[in-house]
């Protein structure tokens, strides 16, 4: 582009210069050449910044491209011949290529770090974090006895006795363990997201190693299977708090209950919690050994020569028993099954001793005892319903622990398979497949894949299913589907104005205008010499790479770039004068300064652009002084740039960089500022709409898996498409939530005009959306148990018949999320009388179905079926459903507080005096 633009400028100069003109005129300023170069500069800056906004992955290459075109087209008007232009472009290109070659050589030869090495290092960190998280979970289960859910349901006045489990000290222990668990969970989720980001590069890399791209992809899937149940255990604290808020109350008749009775009730539930704690301790120790086994078998950590295998018969370091009894995977699988059976018997025995066989019926039974003309008290709770809630939590925890164990077992068997087939025995050259490379280039060009890709409605052969609209291309409310080639061509033509009206194009245009507001100096007769002499081109560089779409991030970059540019100037002073301007001392000190800059750039990626601005200032100052020492003063000033000593050059560099940052900020807020609040609101609306899609997808997943478990084999053909769509929705949702949190962080830097931004409300909304997303993920994960259950299972077949009654409520929630999304995104009030649909408890529905045994009045979800496949999954789904319903209600309240409600009625509000008089009368 630079060669083409300069060649066009030279031709414009030749066409507008008279024959026989003096050399001063022929080689001097030419308005036509300046206009042509300005047009090329404007177009290239617009194009590259549009690409940078549309594809953030190209940010680093776009910076290099920007610097090249800015230097090329601002110096282009000075080139009078093609030979001079080619020589100039060649020197600039060689400079870029030399720098890239040096950086590539250093990356390959000096402590090389491949993408595979990064991925495997993160895998080790992830699995080690899982070990730490399991220990945190054991500590949390120990502190669960201090939670309010384990206290008596009837709140008596506080007594003088305190055993340390119900007082302030117990609450502090519980809150401390809860905070530790959440911190550890956040860490493992962060590592999981990094693994997914680095997976793409690890599978595409040519390397010399053991595991190929498919093995790495399989390993990542196994790690993700471990992450979901392990991280989901942290929701126990949130669920217990939600249940406690919903069910606890102070009863006027509590005085009739003795403290002894309440203590007995409390001790009974502590016994249950302590049983769960012991099982967690035993299983976490075995799972810790399993994780160590995986790391050793896959050669991710060095194995010890001898080790104690703990409670198992197998040696986790060698992968087999020293006495040849059984493999470690077999021992682990047997222990997991024994854990499940043992805990099932313990729960059954404990419940039968207390007459709680029908505990799941209690909520429905007591609800029917209320008079039909009197609405039930939402804060009323009985001891039986609290017992149901407590049992739900115990079963919820044990199901997730059991699922974690099964996921680790799959990873253990994968590691064994790689050892058995000889993959881990020797290294070999690994080259990415053609399919991988094709997907890579396709992803670069097309971005996100079309959700309808590779969907074949008739793939099952026996039956044909009509897939929902979400599997098809999005509909256009202004156009019907095309019917002929002309309409198809018209649809392609309509993409052109749609592209030019998009946000990335608008951002690119804003950046190009900002650049030309200063770059125009390079193309005017009276200022082009000043532009070259004072090196104003670096001001344009900072304008281009330092601009951001929103005000908050622009203010952050403004102060960050200015601060680090000052540091860069001060560092250049120190670098040059501390060694008395001796080149032999300047270069080693320069090395340490660069190491200092980019250490913080790697450690704090949030400040990358600001740190690069400071390092760039330092490099320009020191590099220019070294250049003068090498090539001499005469050649250094041949381009028209005067020589400045360091104490003058440094302030000039600071001024040019600072001016560029300031101009970029001005054009961010002018003429129409894009506030962080508006972006945050629209992003939150989009997140709620994604949540509606995700909820619908999860409901369809549960429905499909139950139908497959019931015997509908034809439905299994489209399960892969549904799982793929659900995974994409989850990834997009988590990415959008992270972006929203970033916007919330930038709200601190945004100038405030008018009333305060309701940051606390938005933070709570984002937290609720994130929590509901996690609970829906748990529901989808738990429903996978229905696939493992046998189609001939009488219990699962009996339960499945009642499932369809829950679909209407899930569809109503999807509708509600879509409505909330539109209200927040468009800033419109909610409709009146908006109610939150309640998902019916699966257990209360299923208890109306007779059990498998004749005369069994407990129902299919009685504790006698606790060891059935899918039983605990139903409990997990119910617990997560209750948390989702509670979170939706809170989202509706917060949204109503933000946007209001359509209400033209009037409400009589009593004055303070009237209220006081009324209180005296009463």
Short mmCIF file of C-alpha atoms in Angstrom, two decimals, residues 391-868:
data_model
loop_
_atom_site.label_atom_id
_atom_site.label_comp_id
_atom_site.label_asym_id
_atom_site.label_seq_id
_atom_site.Cartn_x
_atom_site.Cartn_y
_atom_site.Cartn_z
CA UNK A 391 -31.16 -33.36 52.41
CA UNK A 392 -31.18 -31.64 49.05
CA UNK A 393 -27.93 -29.87 49.92
CA UNK A 394 -26.28 -33.09 51.09
CA UNK A 395 -27.35 -34.94 47.93
CA UNK A 396 -26.30 -31.93 45.84
CA UNK A 397 -22.80 -31.94 47.33
CA UNK A 398 -22.36 -35.68 47.03
CA UNK A 399 -23.56 -35.77 43.44
CA UNK A 400 -21.04 -33.11 42.44
CA UNK A 401 -18.29 -34.93 44.33
CA UNK A 402 -19.28 -38.18 42.64
CA UNK A 403 -19.28 -36.42 39.24
CA UNK A 404 -15.86 -34.94 39.95
CA UNK A 405 -14.59 -38.42 40.80
CA UNK A 406 -15.98 -39.84 37.56
CA UNK A 407 -14.42 -37.00 35.55
CA UNK A 408 -11.03 -37.60 37.15
CA UNK A 409 -11.45 -41.33 36.46
CA UNK A 410 -11.96 -40.59 32.76
CA UNK A 411 -8.78 -38.51 32.75
CA UNK A 412 -6.91 -41.34 34.49
CA UNK A 413 -8.05 -43.83 31.86
CA UNK A 414 -7.05 -41.38 29.10
CA UNK A 415 -3.57 -41.12 30.60
CA UNK A 416 -3.34 -44.92 30.81
CA UNK A 417 -4.45 -45.26 27.18
CA UNK A 418 -1.69 -42.91 26.03
CA UNK A 419 0.87 -44.98 27.91
CA UNK A 420 -0.54 -48.26 26.61
CA UNK A 421 -0.59 -47.28 22.93
CA UNK A 422 3.00 -46.01 23.12
CA UNK A 423 2.22 -42.31 22.68
CA UNK A 424 4.15 -41.38 25.82
CA UNK A 425 7.10 -43.69 25.10
CA UNK A 426 8.91 -41.42 22.63
CA UNK A 427 8.79 -37.99 21.06
CA UNK A 428 8.07 -37.35 17.38
CA UNK A 429 7.45 -34.48 14.99
CA UNK A 430 3.85 -33.30 15.17
CA UNK A 431 2.37 -31.39 12.24
CA UNK A 432 -1.17 -29.93 12.28
CA UNK A 433 -3.61 -31.64 9.95
CA UNK A 434 -5.06 -30.01 6.85
CA UNK A 435 -8.48 -29.93 8.53
CA UNK A 436 -7.04 -27.95 11.46
CA UNK A 437 -5.37 -25.43 9.15
CA UNK A 438 -8.57 -25.07 7.11
CA UNK A 439 -10.61 -24.32 10.22
CA UNK A 440 -7.93 -21.85 11.30
CA UNK A 441 -8.08 -19.76 8.13
CA UNK A 442 -11.85 -20.05 7.96
CA UNK A 443 -12.14 -18.76 11.51
CA UNK A 444 -9.89 -15.80 10.69
CA UNK A 445 -12.02 -14.82 7.69
CA UNK A 446 -15.50 -15.64 8.94
CA UNK A 447 -15.19 -15.08 12.67
CA UNK A 448 -17.85 -17.01 14.61
CA UNK A 449 -19.12 -20.15 12.99
CA UNK A 450 -22.71 -20.31 11.82
CA UNK A 451 -24.77 -22.23 14.38
CA UNK A 452 -26.68 -23.90 11.56
CA UNK A 453 -23.49 -25.34 10.05
CA UNK A 454 -23.57 -29.06 9.25
CA UNK A 455 -27.16 -29.48 10.46
CA UNK A 456 -28.92 -32.25 8.58
CA UNK A 457 -32.57 -32.51 9.65
CA UNK A 458 -32.91 -35.95 8.10
CA UNK A 459 -29.69 -37.44 9.40
CA UNK A 460 -31.44 -40.00 11.59
CA UNK A 461 -32.75 -41.95 8.62
CA UNK A 462 -35.82 -43.41 10.31
CA UNK A 463 -37.41 -40.17 11.44
CA UNK A 464 -37.19 -36.57 10.29
CA UNK A 465 -37.23 -33.82 12.93
CA UNK A 466 -37.99 -30.16 12.38
CA UNK A 467 -35.27 -28.22 14.19
CA UNK A 468 -36.14 -25.00 15.98
CA UNK A 469 -35.49 -21.50 14.66
CA UNK A 470 -32.34 -21.16 16.76
CA UNK A 471 -30.64 -23.78 14.55
CA UNK A 472 -31.48 -21.77 11.42
CA UNK A 473 -30.09 -18.50 10.08
CA UNK A 474 -31.46 -15.42 11.89
CA UNK A 475 -34.61 -14.02 10.35
CA UNK A 476 -34.85 -10.53 8.88
CA UNK A 477 -38.04 -8.76 10.04
CA UNK A 478 -37.92 -6.53 6.95
CA UNK A 479 -37.37 -9.21 4.29
CA UNK A 480 -38.77 -12.64 3.54
CA UNK A 481 -36.38 -15.48 2.64
CA UNK A 482 -35.07 -15.15 -0.96
CA UNK A 483 -36.91 -17.16 -3.63
CA UNK A 484 -34.65 -16.74 -6.65
CA UNK A 485 -31.10 -15.87 -7.62
CA UNK A 486 -31.86 -12.16 -7.93
CA UNK A 487 -33.11 -11.98 -4.35
CA UNK A 488 -30.10 -13.95 -3.12
CA UNK A 489 -27.84 -11.46 -4.92
CA UNK A 490 -29.82 -8.59 -3.39
CA UNK A 491 -29.20 -10.00 0.08
CA UNK A 492 -25.46 -9.92 -0.62
CA UNK A 493 -25.69 -6.32 -1.85
CA UNK A 494 -27.52 -5.31 1.33
CA UNK A 495 -24.51 -6.41 3.34
CA UNK A 496 -22.54 -3.47 1.96
CA UNK A 497 -24.55 -0.66 3.63
CA UNK A 498 -24.93 -2.85 6.71
CA UNK A 499 -21.15 -3.07 6.92
CA UNK A 500 -20.66 0.68 6.57
CA UNK A 501 -23.23 1.28 9.29
CA UNK A 502 -21.59 -1.07 11.77
CA UNK A 503 -19.80 -0.07 14.96
CA UNK A 504 -16.28 -1.08 13.84
CA UNK A 505 -16.59 1.11 10.72
CA UNK A 506 -17.74 4.05 12.83
CA UNK A 507 -14.76 3.58 15.15
CA UNK A 508 -12.37 3.37 12.20
CA UNK A 509 -13.79 6.59 10.78
CA UNK A 510 -13.41 8.34 14.13
CA UNK A 511 -9.76 7.27 14.37
CA UNK A 512 -9.00 8.36 10.81
CA UNK A 513 -10.51 11.81 11.46
CA UNK A 514 -8.48 12.12 14.67
CA UNK A 515 -5.29 11.16 12.83
CA UNK A 516 -5.93 13.62 10.02
CA UNK A 517 -6.66 16.45 12.47
CA UNK A 518 -2.90 16.44 13.16
CA UNK A 519 -1.68 14.64 10.05
CA UNK A 520 -2.94 17.51 7.88
CA UNK A 521 0.21 19.35 8.97
CA UNK A 522 2.26 16.99 6.77
CA UNK A 523 0.35 18.03 3.63
CA UNK A 524 0.21 21.85 3.87
CA UNK A 525 2.85 24.09 2.36
CA UNK A 526 3.50 26.12 5.50
CA UNK A 527 3.60 23.22 7.98
CA UNK A 528 5.02 20.15 6.24
CA UNK A 529 8.61 21.14 7.09
CA UNK A 530 7.66 21.62 10.76
CA UNK A 531 5.97 18.21 10.76
CA UNK A 532 9.14 16.48 9.57
CA UNK A 533 11.62 18.41 11.72
CA UNK A 534 9.72 17.98 15.01
CA UNK A 535 8.94 14.29 14.37
CA UNK A 536 5.18 14.80 14.72
CA UNK A 537 4.61 11.40 13.10
CA UNK A 538 4.90 9.80 16.54
CA UNK A 539 2.03 11.95 17.66
CA UNK A 540 -0.07 10.31 14.92
CA UNK A 541 1.07 6.87 16.07
CA UNK A 542 -0.20 7.53 19.59
CA UNK A 543 -3.48 8.92 18.28
CA UNK A 544 -4.09 5.78 16.27
CA UNK A 545 -3.08 3.08 18.74
CA UNK A 546 -4.27 4.90 21.85
CA UNK A 547 -7.89 5.59 20.92
CA UNK A 548 -10.74 3.64 22.51
CA UNK A 549 -14.44 3.52 21.71
CA UNK A 550 -15.74 4.62 25.13
CA UNK A 551 -15.07 7.53 27.47
CA UNK A 552 -14.12 5.54 30.56
CA UNK A 553 -11.45 3.49 28.81
CA UNK A 554 -10.25 6.64 27.01
CA UNK A 555 -9.69 8.44 30.34
CA UNK A 556 -7.90 5.37 31.67
CA UNK A 557 -5.63 5.27 28.61
CA UNK A 558 -5.09 9.04 28.75
CA UNK A 559 -3.68 9.01 32.26
CA UNK A 560 -1.96 5.66 31.78
CA UNK A 561 -0.16 6.69 28.59
CA UNK A 562 0.86 10.07 29.98
CA UNK A 563 2.14 8.51 33.21
CA UNK A 564 4.22 5.84 31.53
CA UNK A 565 5.49 8.29 28.91
CA UNK A 566 6.83 10.46 31.75
CA UNK A 567 8.43 7.34 33.21
CA UNK A 568 9.93 6.58 29.80
CA UNK A 569 11.40 10.08 29.55
CA UNK A 570 12.87 9.88 33.06
CA UNK A 571 14.22 6.41 32.30
CA UNK A 572 15.90 7.71 29.15
CA UNK A 573 17.56 10.49 31.14
CA UNK A 574 18.87 7.97 33.66
CA UNK A 575 19.90 5.53 30.94
CA UNK A 576 21.93 8.14 29.04
CA UNK A 577 23.51 10.25 31.74
CA UNK A 578 24.14 7.73 34.53
CA UNK A 579 26.97 6.23 32.45
CA UNK A 580 28.26 9.60 31.30
CA UNK A 581 26.91 9.12 27.74
CA UNK A 582 29.28 6.20 27.11
CA UNK A 583 27.83 3.74 24.59
CA UNK A 584 29.42 0.78 26.37
CA UNK A 585 27.38 1.60 29.45
CA UNK A 586 24.21 2.85 27.73
CA UNK A 587 23.43 -0.47 26.04
CA UNK A 588 23.58 -2.72 29.17
CA UNK A 589 21.48 -0.24 31.16
CA UNK A 590 19.06 -0.04 28.22
CA UNK A 591 18.71 -3.84 28.40
CA UNK A 592 17.69 -3.71 32.04
CA UNK A 593 15.18 -0.93 31.39
CA UNK A 594 13.53 -2.95 28.59
CA UNK A 595 13.39 -5.98 30.86
CA UNK A 596 11.76 -3.81 33.52
CA UNK A 597 9.13 -2.45 31.09
CA UNK A 598 8.05 -5.73 29.60
CA UNK A 599 8.10 -7.61 32.86
CA UNK A 600 5.24 -5.41 33.98
CA UNK A 601 3.64 -5.62 30.53
CA UNK A 602 3.50 -9.42 30.87
CA UNK A 603 2.43 -9.30 34.50
CA UNK A 604 -0.25 -6.64 34.02
CA UNK A 605 -1.69 -7.00 30.48
CA UNK A 606 -4.30 -4.37 31.29
CA UNK A 607 -1.58 -1.70 31.06
CA UNK A 608 0.00 -3.11 27.89
CA UNK A 609 -0.63 -0.09 25.64
CA UNK A 610 0.48 2.39 28.31
CA UNK A 611 3.66 0.43 29.08
CA UNK A 612 4.45 0.13 25.37
CA UNK A 613 4.01 3.91 25.06
CA UNK A 614 6.57 4.44 27.82
CA UNK A 615 8.97 1.90 26.35
CA UNK A 616 8.55 3.44 22.90
CA UNK A 617 9.47 6.87 24.26
CA UNK A 618 12.57 5.42 25.88
CA UNK A 619 13.59 3.55 22.70
CA UNK A 620 13.15 6.59 20.45
CA UNK A 621 15.26 8.81 22.64
CA UNK A 622 18.13 6.38 23.24
CA UNK A 623 17.96 4.94 19.74
CA UNK A 624 18.29 8.35 18.11
CA UNK A 625 21.31 9.28 20.23
CA UNK A 626 23.00 5.96 19.41
CA UNK A 627 22.21 6.46 15.74
CA UNK A 628 23.93 9.82 15.72
CA UNK A 629 26.99 8.29 17.39
CA UNK A 630 27.16 5.54 14.75
CA UNK A 631 26.42 7.32 11.45
CA UNK A 632 27.51 10.83 12.39
CA UNK A 633 25.72 14.14 12.74
CA UNK A 634 25.73 15.04 9.05
CA UNK A 635 24.01 11.89 7.85
CA UNK A 636 21.61 11.90 10.80
CA UNK A 637 20.32 15.37 9.85
CA UNK A 638 20.21 14.70 6.09
CA UNK A 639 16.42 14.11 6.22
CA UNK A 640 15.85 17.63 7.51
CA UNK A 641 15.46 16.69 11.15
CA UNK A 642 17.68 18.82 13.40
CA UNK A 643 19.83 17.23 16.06
CA UNK A 644 18.79 17.66 19.70
CA UNK A 645 20.81 16.58 22.70
CA UNK A 646 19.08 14.16 25.07
CA UNK A 647 17.99 16.79 27.57
CA UNK A 648 16.05 18.54 24.76
CA UNK A 649 15.00 15.51 22.77
CA UNK A 650 13.31 13.81 25.73
CA UNK A 651 10.85 16.66 26.41
CA UNK A 652 10.04 16.84 22.67
CA UNK A 653 9.22 13.13 22.65
CA UNK A 654 7.07 13.56 25.73
CA UNK A 655 5.27 16.48 24.08
CA UNK A 656 4.55 14.60 20.84
CA UNK A 657 3.33 11.46 22.60
CA UNK A 658 1.31 13.44 25.12
CA UNK A 659 -0.27 15.53 22.36
CA UNK A 660 -1.26 12.39 20.47
CA UNK A 661 -2.87 10.86 23.54
CA UNK A 662 -4.75 14.08 24.30
CA UNK A 663 -6.00 14.48 20.73
CA UNK A 664 -7.14 10.86 20.73
CA UNK A 665 -9.12 11.51 23.92
CA UNK A 666 -10.71 14.64 22.46
CA UNK A 667 -11.93 12.75 19.41
CA UNK A 668 -13.26 10.01 21.66
CA UNK A 669 -15.67 12.41 23.38
CA UNK A 670 -16.30 14.62 20.32
CA UNK A 671 -18.66 15.04 18.58
CA UNK A 672 -20.78 12.30 20.22
CA UNK A 673 -19.32 10.58 23.28
CA UNK A 674 -19.92 6.87 23.77
CA UNK A 675 -20.24 6.39 27.51
CA UNK A 676 -19.32 3.27 29.40
CA UNK A 677 -22.81 3.30 30.89
CA UNK A 678 -24.54 3.05 27.51
CA UNK A 679 -22.23 0.25 26.37
CA UNK A 680 -22.71 -1.50 29.71
CA UNK A 681 -26.50 -1.25 29.48
CA UNK A 682 -26.63 -2.60 25.94
CA UNK A 683 -24.19 -5.38 26.78
CA UNK A 684 -26.25 -6.37 29.81
CA UNK A 685 -29.37 -6.47 27.64
CA UNK A 686 -27.53 -8.67 25.18
CA UNK A 687 -26.37 -10.91 28.04
CA UNK A 688 -29.96 -11.37 29.21
CA UNK A 689 -31.02 -12.31 25.69
CA UNK A 690 -28.16 -14.81 25.51
CA UNK A 691 -29.34 -16.12 28.87
CA UNK A 692 -32.81 -16.62 27.40
CA UNK A 693 -31.27 -18.63 24.56
CA UNK A 694 -29.11 -20.59 26.97
CA UNK A 695 -32.08 -21.40 29.20
CA UNK A 696 -34.07 -22.60 26.21
CA UNK A 697 -31.12 -24.69 25.03
CA UNK A 698 -30.62 -26.24 28.47
CA UNK A 699 -34.35 -27.05 28.73
CA UNK A 700 -34.23 -28.69 25.31
CA UNK A 701 -31.14 -30.63 26.39
CA UNK A 702 -32.83 -31.99 29.51
CA UNK A 703 -35.93 -32.84 27.50
CA UNK A 704 -33.92 -34.65 24.83
CA UNK A 705 -31.87 -36.64 27.32
CA UNK A 706 -34.97 -37.74 29.21
CA UNK A 707 -36.63 -38.80 25.96
CA UNK A 708 -33.54 -40.76 24.96
CA UNK A 709 -33.47 -42.38 28.39
CA UNK A 710 -37.15 -43.26 27.95
CA UNK A 711 -36.38 -45.04 24.69
CA UNK A 712 -36.59 -42.32 22.04
CA UNK A 713 -33.47 -43.33 20.19
CA UNK A 714 -34.24 -41.13 17.19
CA UNK A 715 -33.75 -37.99 19.28
CA UNK A 716 -30.13 -38.89 20.04
CA UNK A 717 -29.11 -38.12 16.46
CA UNK A 718 -29.31 -34.35 17.03
CA UNK A 719 -27.77 -34.30 20.50
CA UNK A 720 -24.38 -33.31 19.10
CA UNK A 721 -25.83 -30.22 17.43
CA UNK A 722 -27.63 -29.25 20.63
CA UNK A 723 -24.49 -29.72 22.72
CA UNK A 724 -22.47 -27.65 20.26
CA UNK A 725 -25.01 -24.84 20.33
CA UNK A 726 -25.11 -24.90 24.13
CA UNK A 727 -21.33 -24.76 24.35
CA UNK A 728 -21.17 -21.77 22.00
CA UNK A 729 -23.87 -19.93 23.93
CA UNK A 730 -22.05 -20.55 27.21
CA UNK A 731 -18.72 -19.33 25.82
CA UNK A 732 -20.33 -16.20 24.39
CA UNK A 733 -22.16 -15.54 27.63
CA UNK A 734 -19.05 -15.86 29.80
CA UNK A 735 -17.08 -13.68 27.38
CA UNK A 736 -19.81 -11.03 27.44
CA UNK A 737 -19.98 -11.11 31.24
CA UNK A 738 -16.22 -10.57 31.44
CA UNK A 739 -16.57 -7.62 29.05
CA UNK A 740 -19.36 -6.15 31.20
CA UNK A 741 -17.17 -6.43 34.28
CA UNK A 742 -14.44 -4.62 32.36
CA UNK A 743 -16.90 -1.82 31.57
CA UNK A 744 -17.83 -1.64 35.24
CA UNK A 745 -14.15 -1.24 36.10
CA UNK A 746 -13.78 1.66 33.64
CA UNK A 747 -16.83 3.42 35.14
CA UNK A 748 -14.50 4.78 37.82
CA UNK A 749 -12.62 6.86 35.22
CA UNK A 750 -15.65 8.22 33.38
CA UNK A 751 -16.52 11.89 33.98
CA UNK A 752 -19.86 12.24 35.75
CA UNK A 753 -22.50 14.69 34.56
CA UNK A 754 -25.89 14.70 36.22
CA UNK A 755 -26.94 11.98 38.63
CA UNK A 756 -24.69 9.14 39.71
CA UNK A 757 -24.53 5.99 37.66
CA UNK A 758 -26.33 3.10 39.47
CA UNK A 759 -23.18 1.01 39.56
CA UNK A 760 -24.27 -1.11 42.54
CA UNK A 761 -27.50 -2.14 40.79
CA UNK A 762 -25.64 -3.13 37.63
CA UNK A 763 -23.06 -5.07 39.65
CA UNK A 764 -25.82 -7.02 41.39
CA UNK A 765 -27.53 -7.65 38.06
CA UNK A 766 -24.32 -8.98 36.55
CA UNK A 767 -23.73 -11.22 39.59
CA UNK A 768 -27.25 -12.64 39.33
CA UNK A 769 -26.88 -13.24 35.58
CA UNK A 770 -23.57 -15.00 36.18
CA UNK A 771 -25.05 -17.12 38.98
CA UNK A 772 -28.03 -18.17 36.84
CA UNK A 773 -25.64 -19.06 34.02
CA UNK A 774 -23.67 -21.29 36.38
CA UNK A 775 -26.83 -22.96 37.71
CA UNK A 776 -28.08 -23.63 34.19
CA UNK A 777 -24.70 -25.17 33.39
CA UNK A 778 -25.09 -27.40 36.43
CA UNK A 779 -28.57 -28.44 35.25
CA UNK A 780 -27.23 -29.35 31.81
CA UNK A 781 -24.32 -31.23 33.35
CA UNK A 782 -26.53 -33.13 35.80
CA UNK A 783 -28.99 -34.13 33.07
CA UNK A 784 -26.17 -36.04 31.41
CA UNK A 785 -26.76 -38.71 34.06
CA UNK A 786 -29.99 -39.62 32.26
CA UNK A 787 -27.91 -40.74 29.29
CA UNK A 788 -25.95 -43.19 31.43
CA UNK A 789 -29.10 -44.70 32.92
CA UNK A 790 -30.39 -47.80 31.20
CA UNK A 791 -33.40 -47.37 28.93
CA UNK A 792 -34.94 -50.36 30.71
CA UNK A 793 -34.75 -48.63 34.09
CA UNK A 794 -38.26 -48.72 35.52
CA UNK A 795 -37.48 -45.89 37.90
CA UNK A 796 -36.28 -43.49 35.19
CA UNK A 797 -39.11 -44.47 32.84
CA UNK A 798 -41.64 -43.76 35.59
CA UNK A 799 -40.09 -40.41 36.39
CA UNK A 800 -39.86 -39.32 32.75
CA UNK A 801 -43.62 -39.48 32.27
CA UNK A 802 -44.03 -36.41 34.51
CA UNK A 803 -41.24 -34.31 33.00
CA UNK A 804 -43.26 -32.47 30.35
CA UNK A 805 -45.15 -30.58 33.04
CA UNK A 806 -42.02 -28.52 33.70
CA UNK A 807 -41.53 -27.32 30.10
CA UNK A 808 -44.23 -24.62 30.18
CA UNK A 809 -42.58 -22.85 33.12
CA UNK A 810 -39.12 -22.98 31.51
CA UNK A 811 -40.56 -21.44 28.32
CA UNK A 812 -42.18 -18.71 30.43
CA UNK A 813 -38.79 -17.93 31.99
CA UNK A 814 -37.26 -17.71 28.51
CA UNK A 815 -39.97 -15.22 27.54
CA UNK A 816 -39.32 -13.21 30.69
CA UNK A 817 -35.56 -13.02 30.00
CA UNK A 818 -36.24 -11.81 26.46
CA UNK A 819 -38.58 -9.14 27.83
CA UNK A 820 -36.05 -8.00 30.44
CA UNK A 821 -33.37 -7.86 27.75
CA UNK A 822 -35.49 -5.58 25.55
CA UNK A 823 -36.36 -3.29 28.47
CA UNK A 824 -32.74 -2.79 29.55
CA UNK A 825 -31.32 -2.60 26.03
CA UNK A 826 -33.87 -0.02 24.85
CA UNK A 827 -34.35 1.74 28.20
CA UNK A 828 -38.11 1.08 28.18
CA UNK A 829 -40.30 0.52 31.21
CA UNK A 830 -41.43 -2.97 32.11
CA UNK A 831 -45.07 -3.93 31.50
CA UNK A 832 -47.35 -3.84 34.54
CA UNK A 833 -48.24 -6.83 36.70
CA UNK A 834 -45.12 -8.69 35.62
CA UNK A 835 -44.86 -11.91 37.60
CA UNK A 836 -41.99 -14.37 37.85
CA UNK A 837 -42.98 -17.89 36.79
CA UNK A 838 -41.99 -20.52 39.30
CA UNK A 839 -40.42 -23.73 38.10
CA UNK A 840 -42.35 -26.60 39.71
CA UNK A 841 -40.30 -28.82 41.97
CA UNK A 842 -39.61 -32.08 40.21
CA UNK A 843 -39.69 -33.95 43.52
CA UNK A 844 -43.16 -32.70 44.47
CA UNK A 845 -44.45 -33.71 41.03
CA UNK A 846 -42.78 -37.09 41.04
CA UNK A 847 -44.13 -38.00 44.48
CA UNK A 848 -47.58 -38.23 42.89
CA UNK A 849 -46.31 -41.12 40.76
CA UNK A 850 -46.41 -44.50 42.51
CA UNK A 851 -43.13 -46.21 43.23
CA UNK A 852 -41.80 -49.26 41.50
CA UNK A 853 -42.88 -51.67 44.24
CA UNK A 854 -46.53 -52.37 44.74
CA UNK A 855 -47.91 -50.63 47.79
CA UNK A 856 -45.08 -48.11 47.89
CA UNK A 857 -46.67 -44.79 48.84
CA UNK A 858 -43.41 -42.87 49.02
CA UNK A 859 -43.10 -42.24 45.27
CA UNK A 860 -40.25 -42.58 42.83
CA UNK A 861 -38.18 -39.97 44.66
CA UNK A 862 -38.36 -41.63 48.03
CA UNK A 863 -35.05 -42.26 49.72
CA UNK A 864 -35.37 -45.96 48.97
CA UNK A 865 -34.41 -45.08 45.36
CA UNK A 866 -31.46 -42.90 46.31
CA UNK A 867 -28.94 -45.22 44.62
CA UNK A 868 -30.84 -45.31 41.32
#
